[in-house]
PDB file of C-alpha atoms in Angstrom:
ATOM      1  CA  UNK T   1       0.000   0.000   0.000  1.00 89.00           C
ATOM      2  CA  UNK T   2       1.376   3.418  -0.987  1.00 94.00           C
ATOM      3  CA  UNK T   3       0.189   6.441   0.981  1.00 95.00           C
ATOM      4  CA  UNK T   4       0.966  10.135   0.717  1.00 96.00           C
ATOM      5  CA  UNK T   5      -0.457  13.115   2.547  1.00 96.00           C
ATOM      6  CA  UNK T   6      -0.535  16.425   0.706  1.00 95.00           C
ATOM      7  CA  UNK T   7      -1.585  20.051   0.920  1.00 92.00           C
ATOM      8  CA  UNK T   8      -2.422  22.292  -2.017  1.00 90.00           C
ATOM      9  CA  UNK T   9      -3.860  25.680  -2.758  1.00 87.00           C
ATOM     10  CA  UNK T  10      -7.055  25.661  -4.800  1.00 86.00           C
ATOM     11  CA  UNK T  11      -6.256  28.643  -7.036  1.00 81.00           C
ATOM     12  CA  UNK T  12      -8.410  31.551  -8.127  1.00 84.00           C
ATOM     13  CA  UNK T  13      -7.426  30.916 -11.725  1.00 82.00           C
ATOM     14  CA  UNK T  14      -9.859  30.990 -14.603  1.00 90.00           C
ATOM     15  CA  UNK T  15     -11.992  28.022 -15.604  1.00 94.00           C
ATOM     16  CA  UNK T  16      -9.670  25.480 -17.181  1.00 94.00           C
ATOM     17  CA  UNK T  17      -6.711  26.359 -14.916  1.00 93.00           C
ATOM     18  CA  UNK T  18      -4.992  23.303 -13.454  1.00 94.00           C
ATOM     19  CA  UNK T  19      -3.051  22.340 -10.355  1.00 93.00           C
ATOM     20  CA  UNK T  20      -0.904  19.205 -10.294  1.00 95.00           C
ATOM     21  CA  UNK T  21      -0.113  17.268  -7.131  1.00 96.00           C
ATOM     22  CA  UNK T  22       2.904  14.959  -6.999  1.00 97.00           C
ATOM     23  CA  UNK T  23       2.647  12.066  -4.525  1.00 97.00           C
ATOM     24  CA  UNK T  24       5.270   9.754  -6.049  1.00 97.00           C
ATOM     25  CA  UNK T  25       2.931   7.060  -7.420  1.00 97.00           C
ATOM     26  CA  UNK T  26      -0.296   6.797  -9.454  1.00 96.00           C
ATOM     27  CA  UNK T  27      -3.069   7.043  -6.844  1.00 97.00           C
ATOM     28  CA  UNK T  28      -5.989   4.641  -6.951  1.00 95.00           C
ATOM     29  CA  UNK T  29      -8.017   6.542  -4.345  1.00 94.00           C
ATOM     30  CA  UNK T  30      -7.691  10.153  -3.195  1.00 96.00           C
ATOM     31  CA  UNK T  31      -9.483  11.842  -0.296  1.00 94.00           C
ATOM     32  CA  UNK T  32      -9.374  15.651  -0.470  1.00 95.00           C
ATOM     33  CA  UNK T  33     -10.862  18.220   1.899  1.00 92.00           C
ATOM     34  CA  UNK T  34     -10.915  21.894   2.783  1.00 88.00           C
ATOM     35  CA  UNK T  35     -11.429  23.267   6.256  1.00 79.00           C
ATOM     36  CA  UNK T  36     -12.740  26.549   4.937  1.00 71.00           C
ATOM     37  CA  UNK T  37      -9.610  28.648   5.386  1.00 65.00           C
ATOM     38  CA  UNK T  38      -8.529  30.932   2.582  1.00 67.00           C
ATOM     39  CA  UNK T  39      -4.939  31.819   1.822  1.00 61.00           C
ATOM     40  CA  UNK T  40      -1.908  29.780   0.898  1.00 59.00           C
ATOM     41  CA  UNK T  41      -0.553  29.178   4.394  1.00 59.00           C
ATOM     42  CA  UNK T  42      -1.748  27.068   7.287  1.00 58.00           C
ATOM     43  CA  UNK T  43      -3.412  29.369   9.811  1.00 60.00           C
ATOM     44  CA  UNK T  44      -5.898  29.582  12.662  1.00 63.00           C
ATOM     45  CA  UNK T  45      -8.732  32.066  13.119  1.00 62.00           C
ATOM     46  CA  UNK T  46     -12.462  32.574  13.481  1.00 64.00           C
ATOM     47  CA  UNK T  47     -14.738  32.940  10.500  1.00 65.00           C
ATOM     48  CA  UNK T  48     -17.355  31.242   8.399  1.00 69.00           C
ATOM     49  CA  UNK T  49     -16.575  27.611   7.621  1.00 74.00           C
ATOM     50  CA  UNK T  50     -16.687  26.531   3.980  1.00 80.00           C
ATOM     51  CA  UNK T  51     -15.917  22.838   4.256  1.00 83.00           C
ATOM     52  CA  UNK T  52     -15.610  20.354   1.402  1.00 87.00           C
ATOM     53  CA  UNK T  53     -14.838  16.642   1.616  1.00 89.00           C
ATOM     54  CA  UNK T  54     -14.385  14.603  -1.517  1.00 92.00           C
ATOM     55  CA  UNK T  55     -13.009  11.352  -2.878  1.00 92.00           C
ATOM     56  CA  UNK T  56     -12.064  10.177  -6.343  1.00 94.00           C
ATOM     57  CA  UNK T  57     -10.498   7.332  -8.260  1.00 93.00           C
ATOM     58  CA  UNK T  58     -10.315   9.238 -11.548  1.00 94.00           C
ATOM     59  CA  UNK T  59     -12.012  11.802 -13.785  1.00 94.00           C
ATOM     60  CA  UNK T  60     -15.281   9.867 -14.059  1.00 92.00           C
ATOM     61  CA  UNK T  61     -15.572   8.464 -10.529  1.00 91.00           C
ATOM     62  CA  UNK T  62     -15.711  11.182  -7.898  1.00 91.00           C
ATOM     63  CA  UNK T  63     -17.980  12.885  -5.415  1.00 88.00           C
ATOM     64  CA  UNK T  64     -17.943  15.511  -2.699  1.00 88.00           C
ATOM     65  CA  UNK T  65     -19.982  17.064   0.031  1.00 85.00           C
ATOM     66  CA  UNK T  66     -19.758  20.825   0.698  1.00 84.00           C
ATOM     67  CA  UNK T  67     -21.011  22.727   3.738  1.00 80.00           C
ATOM     68  CA  UNK T  68     -21.116  26.389   4.717  1.00 78.00           C
ATOM     69  CA  UNK T  69     -21.663  27.325   8.377  1.00 74.00           C
ATOM     70  CA  UNK T  70     -21.855  30.924   9.547  1.00 68.00           C
ATOM     71  CA  UNK T  71     -19.642  31.869  12.463  1.00 66.00           C
ATOM     72  CA  UNK T  72     -21.036  33.952  15.330  1.00 63.00           C
ATOM     73  CA  UNK T  73     -24.406  34.343  13.643  1.00 64.00           C
ATOM     74  CA  UNK T  74     -27.528  34.394  15.827  1.00 63.00           C
ATOM     75  CA  UNK T  75     -29.445  32.083  13.526  1.00 60.00           C
ATOM     76  CA  UNK T  76     -26.589  29.535  13.260  1.00 57.00           C
ATOM     77  CA  UNK T  77     -27.372  29.102   9.583  1.00 61.00           C
ATOM     78  CA  UNK T  78     -25.693  26.432   7.489  1.00 63.00           C
ATOM     79  CA  UNK T  79     -26.093  24.800   4.104  1.00 71.00           C
ATOM     80  CA  UNK T  80     -24.845  21.584   2.505  1.00 75.00           C
ATOM     81  CA  UNK T  81     -24.757  20.149  -0.980  1.00 79.00           C
ATOM     82  CA  UNK T  82     -23.650  16.853  -2.497  1.00 81.00           C
ATOM     83  CA  UNK T  83     -21.996  16.773  -5.914  1.00 84.00           C
ATOM     84  CA  UNK T  84     -21.010  13.927  -8.217  1.00 86.00           C
ATOM     85  CA  UNK T  85     -19.556  16.212 -10.925  1.00 90.00           C
ATOM     86  CA  UNK T  86     -16.459  17.396  -9.029  1.00 91.00           C
ATOM     87  CA  UNK T  87     -13.952  16.476  -6.329  1.00 92.00           C
ATOM     88  CA  UNK T  88     -14.026  19.824  -4.457  1.00 92.00           C
ATOM     89  CA  UNK T  89     -16.925  22.270  -4.117  1.00 90.00           C
ATOM     90  CA  UNK T  90     -17.154  25.533  -2.165  1.00 88.00           C
ATOM     91  CA  UNK T  91     -20.519  26.899  -0.969  1.00 84.00           C
ATOM     92  CA  UNK T  92     -20.691  30.613  -0.096  1.00 80.00           C
ATOM     93  CA  UNK T  93     -22.575  32.619   2.549  1.00 76.00           C
ATOM     94  CA  UNK T  94     -25.570  32.989   0.209  1.00 76.00           C
ATOM     95  CA  UNK T  95     -25.732  29.174  -0.053  1.00 75.00           C
ATOM     96  CA  UNK T  96     -24.742  29.270  -3.700  1.00 81.00           C
ATOM     97  CA  UNK T  97     -21.963  27.277  -5.297  1.00 84.00           C
ATOM     98  CA  UNK T  98     -18.847  29.485  -5.166  1.00 86.00           C
ATOM     99  CA  UNK T  99     -16.403  27.237  -6.955  1.00 90.00           C
ATOM    100  CA  UNK T 100     -15.587  23.709  -8.142  1.00 92.00           C
ATOM    101  CA  UNK T 101     -12.496  21.684  -8.975  1.00 93.00           C
ATOM    102  CA  UNK T 102     -12.635  18.383 -10.802  1.00 95.00           C
ATOM    103  CA  UNK T 103     -10.183  15.608 -11.602  1.00 96.00           C
ATOM    104  CA  UNK T 104      -8.501  16.141 -14.953  1.00 97.00           C
ATOM    105  CA  UNK T 105      -6.153  13.152 -14.819  1.00 97.00           C
ATOM    106  CA  UNK T 106      -4.419  10.502 -12.749  1.00 96.00           C
ATOM    107  CA  UNK T 107      -0.706  10.730 -13.545  1.00 97.00           C
ATOM    108  CA  UNK T 108       2.195   8.309 -13.082  1.00 97.00           C
ATOM    109  CA  UNK T 109       3.326  10.308 -10.031  1.00 97.00           C
ATOM    110  CA  UNK T 110       0.100  11.968  -8.812  1.00 97.00           C
ATOM    111  CA  UNK T 111      -2.952  13.726 -10.199  1.00 97.00           C
ATOM    112  CA  UNK T 112      -4.140  16.970 -11.776  1.00 97.00           C
ATOM    113  CA  UNK T 113      -7.199  19.005 -10.782  1.00 95.00           C
ATOM    114  CA  UNK T 114      -8.926  21.425 -13.157  1.00 95.00           C
ATOM    115  CA  UNK T 115     -11.001  24.463 -12.135  1.00 93.00           C
ATOM    116  CA  UNK T 116     -14.578  23.964 -13.395  1.00 93.00           C
ATOM    117  CA  UNK T 117     -15.981  27.051 -11.672  1.00 92.00           C
ATOM    118  CA  UNK T 118     -13.673  29.856 -10.577  1.00 89.00           C
ATOM    119  CA  UNK T 119     -13.347  30.464  -6.823  1.00 85.00           C
ATOM    120  CA  UNK T 120     -13.019  34.010  -5.516  1.00 83.00           C
ATOM    121  CA  UNK T 121     -10.295  33.199  -2.965  1.00 84.00           C
ATOM    122  CA  UNK T 122      -7.468  30.689  -2.643  1.00 85.00           C
ATOM    123  CA  UNK T 123      -8.603  27.773  -0.466  1.00 85.00           C
ATOM    124  CA  UNK T 124      -6.175  25.541   1.404  1.00 86.00           C
ATOM    125  CA  UNK T 125      -6.853  21.850   0.673  1.00 90.00           C
ATOM    126  CA  UNK T 126      -5.473  18.749   2.333  1.00 93.00           C
ATOM    127  CA  UNK T 127      -5.653  15.111   1.408  1.00 95.00           C
ATOM    128  CA  UNK T 128      -4.352  11.589   1.374  1.00 96.00           C
ATOM    129  CA  UNK T 129      -3.616   9.522  -1.717  1.00 96.00           C
ATOM    130  CA  UNK T 130      -3.648   5.721  -1.652  1.00 94.00           C
ATOM    131  CA  UNK T 131      -2.075   3.501  -4.282  1.00 95.00           C
ATOM    132  CA  UNK T 132      -0.387   0.174  -4.790  1.00 91.00           C
ATOM    133  CA  UNK T 133      -2.173  -3.147  -4.527  1.00 89.00           C
ATOM    134  CA  UNK T 134      -5.688  -1.898  -3.766  1.00 84.00           C
ATOM    135  CA  UNK T 135      -9.008  -1.722  -5.559  1.00 85.00           C
ATOM    136  CA  UNK T 136     -11.189   1.327  -4.998  1.00 82.00           C
ATOM    137  CA  UNK T 137     -14.592   2.598  -6.059  1.00 78.00           C
ATOM    138  CA  UNK T 138     -16.385   5.891  -5.390  1.00 82.00           C
ATOM    139  CA  UNK T 139     -20.107   6.199  -5.987  1.00 73.00           C
ATOM    140  CA  UNK T 140     -23.419   7.300  -4.557  1.00 70.00           C
ATOM    141  CA  UNK T 141     -26.272   5.450  -2.965  1.00 66.00           C
ATOM    142  CA  UNK T 142     -29.658   6.218  -1.504  1.00 67.00           C
ATOM    143  CA  UNK T 143     -30.424   4.596   1.795  1.00 69.00           C
ATOM    144  CA  UNK T 144     -33.821   3.161   2.677  1.00 70.00           C
ATOM    145  CA  UNK T 145     -36.109   5.296   4.812  1.00 70.00           C
ATOM    146  CA  UNK T 146     -37.060   2.333   6.986  1.00 73.00           C
ATOM    147  CA  UNK T 147     -34.966   0.972   9.842  1.00 77.00           C
ATOM    148  CA  UNK T 148     -33.373  -2.383   9.129  1.00 77.00           C
ATOM    149  CA  UNK T 149     -30.733  -4.171   7.127  1.00 78.00           C
ATOM    150  CA  UNK T 150     -29.696  -2.832   3.764  1.00 74.00           C
ATOM    151  CA  UNK T 151     -27.727  -4.599   1.064  1.00 75.00           C
ATOM    152  CA  UNK T 152     -25.445  -2.601  -1.226  1.00 74.00           C
ATOM    153  CA  UNK T 153     -24.771  -4.251  -4.569  1.00 75.00           C
ATOM    154  CA  UNK T 154     -23.098  -3.246  -7.811  1.00 76.00           C
ATOM    155  CA  UNK T 155     -19.492  -2.976  -6.640  1.00 76.00           C
ATOM    156  CA  UNK T 156     -16.772  -4.148  -9.014  1.00 80.00           C
ATOM    157  CA  UNK T 157     -15.108  -6.207  -6.277  1.00 77.00           C
ATOM    158  CA  UNK T 158     -15.705  -7.718  -2.825  1.00 80.00           C
ATOM    159  CA  UNK T 159     -14.554  -5.009  -0.390  1.00 76.00           C
ATOM    160  CA  UNK T 160     -12.745  -5.655   2.869  1.00 75.00           C
ATOM    161  CA  UNK T 161     -13.257  -2.041   3.927  1.00 73.00           C
ATOM    162  CA  UNK T 162     -15.986   0.524   3.265  1.00 75.00           C
ATOM    163  CA  UNK T 163     -16.026   4.237   4.099  1.00 72.00           C
ATOM    164  CA  UNK T 164     -19.545   5.671   4.105  1.00 68.00           C
ATOM    165  CA  UNK T 165     -20.002   9.417   4.343  1.00 65.00           C
ATOM    166  CA  UNK T 166     -23.422  10.366   5.673  1.00 57.00           C
ATOM    167  CA  UNK T 167     -23.053  14.101   5.007  1.00 55.00           C
ATOM    168  CA  UNK T 168     -24.125  13.257   1.490  1.00 43.00           C
ATOM    169  CA  UNK T 169     -24.717  10.295  -0.667  1.00 38.00           C
ATOM    170  CA  UNK T 170     -21.355   9.048  -1.668  1.00 38.00           C
ATOM    171  CA  UNK T 171     -19.579   5.915  -0.566  1.00 40.00           C
ATOM    172  CA  UNK T 172     -15.962   4.914  -0.878  1.00 41.00           C
ATOM    173  CA  UNK T 173     -14.778   1.354  -0.563  1.00 38.00           C
ATOM    174  CA  UNK T 174     -11.517  -0.323  -1.313  1.00 37.00           C
ATOM    175  CA  UNK T 175      -9.894  -3.720  -1.044  1.00 38.00           C
ATOM    176  CA  UNK T 176      -6.314  -4.731  -0.378  1.00 36.00           C
ATOM    177  CA  UNK T 177      -5.187  -3.467   3.043  1.00 32.00           C
TER     178      UNK T 177
END
């Protein structure tokens, strides 16, 4: 199993701009998230939280959940969205989509993201890439409304591990640990 942790700046470049991340191997599964901080340095401070958590195995298999929570606001307002057309999404204070980045390619030593919708500030992103002898799949599912057992079918392999994210409807599973 190959693993690499990374940090990157989601740029304010125009639609079509790219950012490449080198992890030293071709990743088979990447988790990527923002904690809502803007700027190109790690920092601490109070402010609205624009959080995104995504996973992808390639340009056609990805998903993310994005949340915006207002800081120090009497109504404690927040908003979430789930996307299957990008790996990173940013939701703004008006609960509109502020920006998106998608997977352009998996490379021999990492991956490349492409800006699909321009963001108005540089967002600090973090992640972990997994590669080597694993199988991975990212997809979405709809859970039953009733309490009870649920069977999930349609995977390409028999997983030994599953990561389910309930903030939206995407599931990540992989085999080979």
